Amino acid sequence: MDIREEQVSSECGTLRLRRQGQGAPLLFLHGSQGMNGWPDYLQRLAQHHEVIAPDLPGFGRSDTSQRVGTVSDTTRVLLDLIDTLGLAAPGSLHLAGHCIGGWAAMELAVRSTAIASLTLVNAAGVHVDGVHKGDFFIASPEEYPALMFADEAAGRAYFAAEAAGEFESIMFRNRLMATRLGWSPRLFDRALMRWLPRIKARTQVIWGADNRVLPPAYGSGLAAMLKATLTSIPKAGHFAQIEQAQICAEATLGFTGR
Amino acid sequence: MQVFIFHLMPYTAMDLNYEKKWRSSWVVMPNSEFDPAKGHELYNRYLDELELAAELGLDGVAVNEHHQTAYGLMPSPVVMAAALSRKIKKAKIAILGSAFCLRENPLTLAEEHAMIDNITGGRMITGMVRGIGAEYHSMGINPAISHERFREAHDLVVQAWTRPGPFEFHGEHYHFEYVNPWPRPFQKPHPPIWCPSTGSSETIEWAAHPDRKYVYLQTYSPVKSVARFLNQYRETAQVKYGYTAESRKIGWAAPIFIADTDQKALEIAKPHIEAMFNKFLNLSFEMLFPPGYLSLETARRMVAHKRDQLKGEDVTAEHLIKEGIAIIGSPDTVRRKLEEAHRLIGFQNFLALLQFGTLSREDTERNIRRFCTEVAPTLQGLTDREYEGWSPAAANALA
């Protein structure tokens, strides 16, 4: 299936967007490390949905804007984007997000009536007391595979493919943008936590059982805050949708009512 | 030339084999490794060392700020400066520097510096630094906004020292309805501001700007780089801003060790200077340069070079001497090297790091006494008359 790439203008510069498949639209928001490739997980979702995946402002091939310094700012850009793309009809848009993209997805669902369903894969955005997180800011890129994957070898293969070619320099932009958004407080926002009850869309939480960045207690904690279904994925770390693409895709599709 | 003693106040009792357990002596080394009984001994010893150098006629004593590390035990150099400010009657007291931008409220530091300036009757020197990258990990400040916070904190502090209060200040990061610190600084318009750096073009251009003309201080660098960066200050002033920079606006900080002979000095200093560079100053690339700490372009360049360098072999004392990063030898050798560097670079401030790494109380005291009596007087006599003026050939001659 073709991956269709387009550039969309926004108040915060140009956003690079990719689409695949047909059907009810599903907006996927990538995580803190960006998304250079087009993973198997999205290909599976695209069997049943029109998958739409923007590079978030400052990440990948989207412009950086001085206006975007917080995930709330990112969310304002996304609110404009779903208007621009004609995706804002009430209860029409399936939304999924990973890590910092899951955080932005919750912010979006707090504010927008367009969201039909919300799937959070190892989402950042909230704090769980007494649970130590893995620090990918102090880790070197060589340490990413062991930190972020249950299977280090799978992680090495993933990051090698992601970093191929010109993307090497984009990784700097991704790290910088993730830092701007998530350094302190570290990957969460108390205001978001206070406003989670505004989310009306049905919500599920998918978590890697071996997540060393946001440990499983974060998954159960977030599911409790959202009163959401929790699906634990064995043999999966922080990149559960990469390591267990089929299981994660089935969990996602089981929930979007494809 | 003004000659200072500079102290880092390292935790000399650090387990030098820590690398089996922790990756760095910064950020992640547990503070259970710190023994307060040792701390009590070290703080008092180090204050004694600074006071001794002042008694022996140096122009000033300098302390600095580092957080959550065995490398330096001065999270608040203000405390050390305050402790020194009554006993030291003539020498200047330099904080090189305070990381104003690591504070949520930089005004508290501005007040403290002004207090010491009042106590000492105007002998305070204020260094302004961003803090090193590791401190953005340990202080929870976002490195992606480090540069802008540094500049805004600077503007706030200088205004607080110079503008009649109360006034309002509303920046991007700092907001006050009433800026009106008591006391005002003793010196007019405010304590001299120094900018220590390991060589950043952005810092040099900023310090040399005609609105500021701050002292630029090159730290721990091969003497060739010292020449390059200090000349860059002069050139920036001349070419970019159209004024001639005074030699008193540039300075150099380097570790110094003196014994009877070059060989003897090397023998004594070797384990301690190597501990400083290889053990106390052991930082990963990600600790040293968190995202945004360097501009994107600089960061991309650094990854190519510094990353390999950081992973490389430990440095040796012989290498540090050869590169002119540390000056170790007989009084004659040390004097000759510094005179030669001054002849070619013309700096009018020199800061000697006379204790480093694990160097003992006895060795440090001997080093201080020899430096202050056998080398410093010669340096203090050096003026622009002994400076040859800048030329590329002269800079290369230092290699």
XYZ file of C-alpha atoms in Angstrom:
657
model
C 0.000 0.000 0.000
C 1.276 3.445 -0.885
C 2.446 5.853 1.756
C 1.337 9.289 0.659
C 3.465 12.176 1.894
C 2.322 15.781 2.044
C 3.300 19.127 3.529
C 0.671 21.051 5.471
C 1.055 24.719 6.381
C 0.295 25.752 9.925
C 0.682 28.848 12.074
C 3.901 27.211 13.288
C 5.483 26.406 9.944
C 5.155 23.444 7.632
C 4.260 20.030 8.982
C 5.263 16.837 7.169
C 2.455 14.319 7.118
C 2.183 10.758 5.880
C -0.986 8.799 5.105
C -1.714 5.184 4.298
C -4.891 3.173 3.703
C -8.560 3.966 3.539
C -11.427 3.983 6.001
C -12.278 5.841 9.170
C -9.394 8.255 9.854
C -6.892 7.326 12.564
C -4.394 9.956 13.647
C -1.139 8.505 15.014
C 1.254 10.671 17.029
C 4.854 9.466 17.286
C 6.954 9.474 20.453
C 9.982 11.339 21.802
C 12.434 9.718 19.385
C 10.418 10.708 16.309
C 9.489 8.306 13.534
C 11.583 8.081 10.402
C 10.349 4.766 9.051
C 6.798 3.592 8.579
C 6.416 0.698 10.993
C 4.574 -2.551 10.538
C 2.160 -1.442 13.295
C 0.865 1.411 11.122
C 0.719 -0.816 8.033
C -1.554 -3.157 9.942
C -3.788 -0.292 11.087
C -3.889 0.966 7.500
C -5.606 -2.298 6.443
C -8.716 -0.894 8.123
C -8.200 2.841 8.531
C -6.839 5.839 6.764
C -3.784 6.263 8.996
C -2.550 9.849 9.207
C 0.777 10.499 10.931
C 2.273 13.988 11.175
C 5.792 14.717 12.320
C 5.085 16.800 15.439
C 6.372 20.403 15.327
C 10.151 20.420 15.751
C 10.447 16.673 15.079
C 11.450 14.784 11.957
C 10.820 16.837 8.853
C 8.391 19.334 10.363
C 9.454 22.901 11.062
C 10.529 24.108 14.492
C 8.663 27.065 15.885
C 9.563 29.300 18.809
C 5.883 29.129 19.709
C 6.094 25.448 20.514
C 7.794 25.006 23.870
C 5.310 22.749 25.646
C 3.052 19.833 24.773
C 0.122 22.241 25.208
C 1.624 24.283 22.371
C 2.017 21.118 20.292
C -1.642 20.393 20.941
C -2.727 23.810 19.667
C -0.928 23.059 16.410
C -2.679 19.664 16.242
C -6.087 21.272 16.865
C -5.469 23.490 13.846
C -4.238 20.497 11.866
C -7.394 18.437 12.392
C -9.439 21.498 11.339
C -7.290 21.964 8.228
C -7.579 18.282 7.312
C -11.344 18.265 7.876
C -11.075 15.726 10.690
C -12.852 17.746 13.365
C -16.402 16.387 13.027
C -17.646 15.310 16.488
C -16.815 11.735 17.394
C -15.183 10.947 14.048
C -11.460 10.662 14.640
C -9.614 7.693 16.094
C -6.495 8.806 17.887
C -3.408 6.853 18.924
C -0.148 8.049 20.381
C 3.151 6.698 21.673
C 5.192 8.216 24.511
C 5.197 12.003 24.078
C 2.673 11.517 21.254
C 0.388 9.775 23.754
C 0.760 12.807 25.995
C -0.239 15.090 23.114
C -3.120 12.714 22.289
C -4.500 13.083 25.829
C -4.135 16.874 25.629
C -6.039 16.769 22.341
C -8.770 14.536 23.767
C -9.146 16.904 26.751
C -9.871 19.755 24.344
C -11.515 18.310 21.223
C -14.941 16.771 20.644
C -13.668 15.110 17.446
C -12.100 12.113 19.162
C -13.971 8.821 18.733
C -11.445 6.585 20.475
C -8.120 7.060 22.196
C -5.349 4.449 22.221
C -2.345 5.240 24.386
C 0.767 3.137 23.814
C 3.336 3.609 26.591
C 2.128 7.172 26.872
C 3.974 9.924 28.714
C 2.096 12.845 30.253
C 1.318 11.763 33.794
C 3.275 11.118 36.964
C 2.992 8.052 39.174
C 4.407 8.573 42.662
C 7.240 6.358 43.802
C 7.969 4.709 40.453
C 11.434 5.322 39.027
C 11.488 6.086 35.300
C 14.321 5.306 32.896
C 16.151 8.449 31.762
C 16.596 8.531 28.003
C 18.061 12.020 28.195
C 21.131 10.871 30.110
C 21.419 7.655 28.062
C 23.635 7.627 24.991
C 22.135 6.507 21.666
C 24.166 3.310 22.068
C 22.188 2.617 25.230
C 18.770 3.202 23.651
C 18.187 -0.393 22.485
C 18.670 -1.890 25.953
C 16.697 0.894 27.607
C 13.782 1.036 25.217
C 13.324 -2.530 23.973
C 12.665 -5.794 25.774
C 14.873 -7.439 23.166
C 18.062 -5.398 22.822
C 18.892 -6.877 19.418
C 15.498 -5.820 18.062
C 16.166 -2.359 19.445
C 19.559 -2.192 17.761
C 18.005 -3.127 14.427
C 15.201 -0.594 14.864
C 17.435 2.362 15.746
C 19.974 1.473 13.051
C 17.172 1.596 10.476
C 15.759 4.803 11.968
C 19.143 6.543 11.931
C 19.945 5.576 8.345
C 21.154 8.306 6.027
C 20.123 11.904 6.505
C 18.014 11.009 9.509
C 21.213 11.036 11.593
C 20.960 14.813 11.842
C 17.200 14.711 12.372
C 17.853 12.678 15.519
C 19.473 15.778 17.006
C 16.343 17.784 16.289
C 14.204 15.057 17.842
C 16.319 14.964 20.996
C 16.259 18.738 21.246
C 12.498 18.950 20.785
C 11.832 16.130 23.248
C 14.029 18.049 25.706
C 12.108 21.283 25.174
C 8.813 19.509 25.774
C 9.669 16.986 28.425
C 12.805 17.789 30.425
C 11.135 19.345 33.455
C 8.748 18.308 34.800
C 10.075 15.067 33.368
C 7.568 13.958 30.721
C 4.414 14.969 32.563
C 2.106 17.888 33.236
C 0.132 18.267 36.471
C -2.440 20.443 34.679
C -3.146 17.616 32.219
C -3.554 15.218 35.146
C -6.131 17.551 36.691
C -8.110 17.777 33.440
C -8.088 14.098 32.395
C -11.762 13.728 33.474
C -12.672 15.951 30.506
C -11.767 13.097 28.149
C -15.077 11.673 26.913
C -13.726 9.405 24.174
C -13.437 5.720 25.031
C -9.859 5.095 25.973
C -7.488 2.168 26.182
C -3.964 1.929 27.518
C -1.434 -0.451 25.945
C 1.768 -1.066 27.864
C 4.969 -3.025 27.328
C 5.388 -5.491 30.194
C 9.157 -4.853 30.039
C 8.994 -1.075 29.667
C 12.096 0.321 31.393
C 11.426 3.959 30.486
C 7.871 4.150 31.802
C 7.570 1.016 33.928
C 4.340 -1.065 33.955
C 3.203 0.747 37.120
C 2.855 3.782 34.864
C 0.531 1.810 32.585
C -1.700 0.664 35.429
C -1.520 4.118 37.031
C -2.561 5.855 33.834
C -5.348 3.331 33.174
C -6.671 3.971 36.691
C -6.587 7.753 36.205
C -8.492 7.391 32.930
C -10.739 4.527 34.070
C -9.520 2.893 30.874
C -8.901 -0.670 29.709
C -5.292 -1.788 30.199
C -3.636 -4.251 27.843
C -0.234 -5.490 28.920
C 2.021 -6.666 26.074
C 4.506 -9.405 26.980
C 8.035 -9.274 25.551
C 7.713 -5.597 24.776
C 9.487 -2.521 26.119
C 8.879 1.191 25.585
C 8.522 0.604 21.831
C 5.815 -2.043 22.248
C 4.200 -1.173 18.908
C 7.509 -1.975 17.183
C 8.433 -5.119 19.130
C 4.948 -6.642 19.121
C 3.379 -4.962 16.119
C 0.731 -7.585 15.492
C -0.536 -7.775 19.090
C -0.514 -3.974 19.446
C -2.300 -3.524 16.116
C -4.947 -6.089 17.069
C -5.475 -4.394 20.420
C -5.787 -1.032 18.698
C -8.154 -2.313 15.998
C -10.227 -4.214 18.520
C -10.928 -0.898 20.109
C -11.535 1.378 17.120
C -14.526 -0.745 16.039
C -13.085 -1.114 12.555
C 49.255 41.208 35.772
C 46.720 40.253 38.414
C 47.454 36.809 39.829
C 44.781 34.747 41.560
C 44.594 31.388 43.252
C 41.660 29.344 42.032
C 40.153 26.428 43.949
C 37.721 23.688 42.907
C 37.529 22.063 46.355
C 37.331 18.443 45.155
C 36.318 15.582 47.415
C 39.783 14.031 47.672
C 38.472 10.933 49.463
C 36.506 9.835 46.390
C 36.924 6.139 45.537
C 39.001 6.378 42.354
C 37.732 2.985 41.200
C 34.125 4.157 41.171
C 33.747 3.469 37.448
C 32.993 -0.171 38.193
C 29.872 1.027 39.992
C 28.898 4.388 38.494
C 29.537 5.939 35.150
C 30.547 9.338 36.469
C 31.589 11.335 39.511
C 28.814 13.721 38.474
C 25.018 13.443 38.792
C 24.831 9.696 39.495
C 27.543 9.013 42.104
C 25.499 8.529 45.296
C 26.036 11.103 48.010
C 26.345 8.276 50.522
C 29.947 8.367 49.242
C 30.300 11.793 50.891
C 31.549 11.600 54.475
C 30.653 14.783 56.388
C 33.619 14.304 58.728
C 35.855 14.461 55.655
C 33.797 17.389 54.394
C 34.430 19.295 57.620
C 38.164 18.701 57.270
C 38.280 19.581 53.551
C 36.271 22.802 53.664
C 38.432 24.182 56.454
C 41.637 23.009 54.793
C 40.655 24.594 51.474
C 39.693 27.893 53.089
C 43.091 27.867 54.840
C 44.774 27.355 51.464
C 42.997 30.320 49.884
C 43.751 32.525 52.883
C 47.416 31.506 52.781
C 47.738 32.532 49.136
C 46.154 35.900 49.918
C 48.571 36.410 52.820
C 51.475 35.578 50.513
C 50.545 38.465 48.252
C 48.309 37.216 45.455
C 45.859 39.721 44.038
C 42.830 37.570 44.575
C 41.248 34.255 45.463
C 38.668 32.536 43.273
C 36.001 29.943 43.946
C 33.405 28.380 41.672
C 30.072 26.591 41.526
C 29.349 22.948 40.759
C 26.463 20.772 41.815
C 26.103 17.171 42.874
C 29.646 16.051 42.149
C 32.869 15.015 43.851
C 34.710 17.265 41.361
C 33.942 20.358 43.394
C 32.230 20.792 46.744
C 30.888 24.295 46.166
C 27.233 24.188 45.126
C 27.189 27.664 46.648
C 30.485 29.492 46.098
C 28.809 32.412 47.851
C 29.181 30.540 51.129
C 32.921 30.168 50.544
C 33.314 33.778 49.417
C 31.443 34.928 52.510
C 33.642 32.776 54.736
C 36.721 34.386 53.152
C 35.442 37.927 53.109
C 36.380 38.892 56.685
C 39.787 37.205 57.006
C 41.102 38.348 53.623
C 41.653 42.084 53.968
C 43.261 43.173 50.711
C 42.918 40.565 47.997
C 39.920 40.381 45.701
C 37.349 37.648 46.072
C 36.146 36.224 42.802
C 33.227 33.867 42.308
C 33.948 32.289 38.910
C 31.242 31.942 38.528
C 27.751 31.827 39.804
C 25.216 30.088 37.574
C 22.484 32.701 37.887
C 20.403 31.004 35.196
C 20.298 27.709 37.119
C 18.263 29.535 39.771
C 14.526 30.010 39.665
C 15.204 33.370 41.316
C 18.560 34.866 40.259
C 17.876 37.944 42.399
C 18.781 36.042 45.563
C 22.281 35.524 44.126
C 22.475 39.164 43.041
C 21.678 40.152 46.625
C 24.319 37.812 48.028
C 27.035 39.067 45.673
C 26.105 42.655 46.606
C 26.373 41.757 50.313
C 29.907 40.427 49.877
C 30.790 43.483 47.810
C 29.646 45.630 50.739
C 31.433 43.545 53.381
C 34.711 43.670 51.427
C 34.372 47.336 50.489
C 34.317 46.562 46.767
C 36.653 43.605 46.357
C 34.063 41.312 44.804
C 34.322 39.909 41.267
C 31.207 38.273 39.849
C 31.613 35.485 37.328
C 28.568 34.645 35.270
C 28.298 31.127 33.893
C 25.597 28.881 32.480
C 26.785 25.922 34.545
C 28.051 22.824 32.797
C 25.681 20.420 31.053
C 25.650 17.962 33.942
C 24.092 20.650 36.104
C 21.040 20.789 33.869
C 20.537 17.137 34.764
C 21.065 17.680 38.472
C 19.242 21.022 38.834
C 16.192 20.112 36.758
C 16.575 23.130 34.478
C 15.742 22.665 30.817
C 18.985 22.853 28.793
C 17.039 23.723 25.642
C 16.452 27.219 27.081
C 19.854 27.569 28.755
C 21.219 30.312 26.502
C 18.112 32.508 26.719
C 17.827 32.071 30.476
C 21.507 32.982 30.901
C 21.046 36.230 29.008
C 17.829 37.134 30.732
C 19.259 36.364 34.197
C 22.251 38.551 33.333
C 20.002 41.437 32.285
C 17.924 41.079 35.425
C 20.950 41.025 37.739
C 22.727 43.973 36.101
C 19.525 46.008 36.173
C 18.961 45.055 39.805
C 22.455 46.355 40.607
C 22.263 49.554 38.576
C 18.674 50.770 38.088
C 17.040 52.677 40.917
C 14.440 50.412 42.496
C 11.754 49.479 42.824
C 11.124 48.631 39.183
C 9.254 45.897 37.343
C 10.945 43.165 35.361
C 9.006 40.951 32.999
C 11.020 38.639 30.805
C 10.320 35.270 29.239
C 11.578 33.365 32.257
C 11.691 35.777 35.190
C 8.925 38.012 36.451
C 8.977 40.537 39.269
C 6.697 43.409 40.222
C 9.320 44.795 42.604
C 13.026 44.663 41.900
C 14.560 46.678 44.706
C 17.443 44.788 46.333
C 19.015 46.002 49.548
C 21.972 46.335 49.626
C 23.106 47.885 46.359
C 26.622 46.789 45.382
C 29.575 48.744 46.800
C 31.346 49.110 43.442
C 30.095 51.476 40.758
C 28.332 50.606 38.594
C 28.564 47.039 39.909
C 31.164 44.314 40.629
C 33.297 43.487 37.579
C 31.746 40.663 35.570
C 33.945 37.832 34.325
C 33.011 35.103 31.886
C 34.913 31.850 32.341
C 34.624 29.407 29.439
C 36.436 26.519 27.812
C 36.189 28.362 24.505
C 32.812 29.282 23.093
C 32.642 31.777 20.242
C 29.195 32.834 21.398
C 30.491 33.636 24.889
C 33.513 35.518 23.530
C 31.404 37.669 21.214
C 28.909 38.325 23.988
C 31.581 39.239 26.567
C 33.468 41.503 24.156
C 30.359 43.470 23.135
C 30.860 47.220 23.763
C 27.844 47.279 26.117
C 29.653 44.792 28.330
C 33.438 44.537 27.792
C 33.523 41.777 30.400
C 36.645 39.853 31.290
C 36.900 36.632 29.314
C 38.678 33.794 31.083
C 39.949 30.714 29.243
C 39.962 27.602 31.422
C 41.845 24.281 31.125
C 42.927 24.423 27.521
C 46.059 23.747 25.540
C 48.068 26.959 25.504
C 47.555 27.075 21.734
C 43.794 27.253 22.264
C 44.281 29.852 24.978
C 46.082 31.970 22.383
C 43.374 31.372 19.791
C 40.426 32.252 22.034
C 42.026 35.216 23.787
C 43.085 36.581 20.409
C 39.536 36.031 19.216
C 38.395 38.373 21.991
C 40.844 41.047 20.821
C 39.890 40.535 17.183
C 36.161 40.587 17.876
C 36.569 43.866 19.744
C 38.704 45.367 16.978
C 37.074 44.036 13.828
C 33.467 43.519 14.808
C 32.980 46.267 17.384
C 35.682 48.798 16.438
C 37.468 49.242 19.744
C 40.779 47.992 21.128
C 40.343 45.499 23.931
C 42.511 46.061 26.978
C 44.738 43.197 28.060
C 43.112 43.299 31.486
C 39.941 42.036 29.822
C 41.415 38.602 29.147
C 42.695 35.882 31.414
C 43.797 32.291 31.643
C 43.235 29.647 34.312
C 45.550 26.626 34.513
C 46.711 24.001 37.003
C 50.194 24.713 38.317
C 52.584 22.535 40.275
C 56.070 23.479 41.356
C 58.885 21.411 42.912
C 62.698 21.636 42.927
C 63.106 20.098 39.486
C 60.876 19.369 36.505
C 61.255 15.659 37.175
C 60.390 15.959 40.849
C 57.349 18.123 40.059
C 56.077 15.611 37.539
C 56.571 12.723 39.962
C 54.565 14.379 42.709
C 51.835 15.923 40.569
C 51.253 13.047 38.139
C 48.727 10.874 40.031
C 46.775 13.890 41.252
C 46.501 15.800 37.983
C 45.591 12.562 36.196
C 42.920 11.888 38.828
C 41.512 15.343 38.214
C 41.194 14.955 34.460
C 40.392 11.240 34.252
C 38.360 10.603 37.395
C 36.931 13.843 38.735
C 36.211 15.292 35.292
C 34.790 12.106 33.806
C 31.557 12.974 32.027
C 29.683 11.277 29.236
C 28.769 13.264 26.138
C 25.106 13.246 27.180
C 25.952 14.635 30.615
C 28.281 17.278 29.274
C 26.115 18.361 26.370
C 22.418 17.730 27.024
C 20.232 18.744 24.066
C 20.137 22.492 23.574
C 23.119 23.218 25.823
C 25.043 23.818 22.618
C 23.504 25.375 19.535
C 22.348 22.770 17.019
C 25.231 23.469 14.639
C 27.859 23.353 17.388
C 26.333 20.158 18.754
C 26.530 18.403 15.387
C 30.174 19.435 15.077
C 30.958 18.336 18.612
C 29.486 14.886 18.135
C 32.015 14.203 15.437
C 34.982 15.292 17.571
C 34.309 15.467 21.268
C 32.411 12.217 21.428
C 35.421 10.209 20.323
C 37.605 12.296 22.555
C 35.380 11.563 25.552
C 35.551 7.859 24.904
C 39.286 7.948 24.304
C 42.264 6.980 26.376
C 42.910 8.592 29.746
C 45.149 11.629 29.536
C 48.597 11.563 31.082
C 50.361 14.274 33.049
C 53.039 14.279 30.351
C 50.369 15.051 27.727
C 48.870 17.835 29.868
C 52.339 19.377 30.238
C 53.198 19.019 26.562
C 49.948 20.678 25.482
C 50.351 23.421 28.050
C 47.078 22.531 29.734
C 48.907 22.156 33.037
C 52.170 23.858 33.923
C 54.305 21.590 36.056
C 58.005 21.931 36.767
C 60.729 23.795 38.589
C 60.100 27.436 39.519
C 62.271 28.445 36.549
C 60.336 26.286 34.101
C 56.939 27.477 35.331
C 58.023 31.111 35.333
C 59.574 30.837 31.877
C 56.468 29.178 30.366
C 54.127 31.758 31.807
C 56.349 34.677 30.782
C 56.552 33.231 27.280
C 52.772 32.765 27.093
C 52.259 36.310 28.308
C 54.756 37.664 25.783
C 52.738 36.029 23.005
C 49.159 36.365 24.325
C 49.303 39.376 26.627
C 46.665 38.333 29.180
C 46.639 40.480 32.305
C 44.838 37.964 34.543
C 46.191 34.597 35.530
C 44.478 32.081 37.775
C 46.550 29.282 39.225
C 44.834 26.093 40.264
C 47.267 25.075 42.997
C 45.284 22.142 44.369
C 43.898 19.572 41.946
C 42.466 16.066 42.144
C 43.790 14.234 45.167
C 46.760 16.543 45.897
C 47.387 16.445 49.657
C 47.332 19.280 52.160
C 51.133 19.194 52.524
C 51.877 19.151 48.784
C 49.304 21.867 48.178
C 50.733 24.123 50.868
C 54.267 23.728 49.494
C 52.933 24.446 45.999
C 51.120 27.573 47.153
C 54.174 28.871 48.985
C 56.510 28.298 46.043
C 54.100 29.744 43.477
C 53.348 32.823 45.553
C 56.971 33.581 46.390
C 58.936 32.315 43.378
C 56.607 32.806 40.378
C 53.750 35.181 41.136
C 55.934 38.263 41.823
C 57.431 37.979 38.323
C 53.975 37.641 36.770
C 52.638 40.583 38.768
C 55.369 42.720 37.204
C 54.338 41.886 33.630
C 52.591 44.638 31.672
C 51.645 45.343 28.078
C 55.256 46.416 27.533
C 56.326 42.765 27.626
C 53.499 41.739 25.240
C 54.537 41.448 21.618
C 51.114 42.039 20.123
C 49.180 39.560 18.099
C 50.561 37.703 15.109
C 49.736 34.261 13.695
C 53.402 33.290 13.848
C 53.556 34.118 17.526
C 50.451 32.031 18.220
C 51.919 29.064 16.349
C 55.191 29.361 18.223
C 53.342 28.148 21.326
C 52.657 24.728 19.860
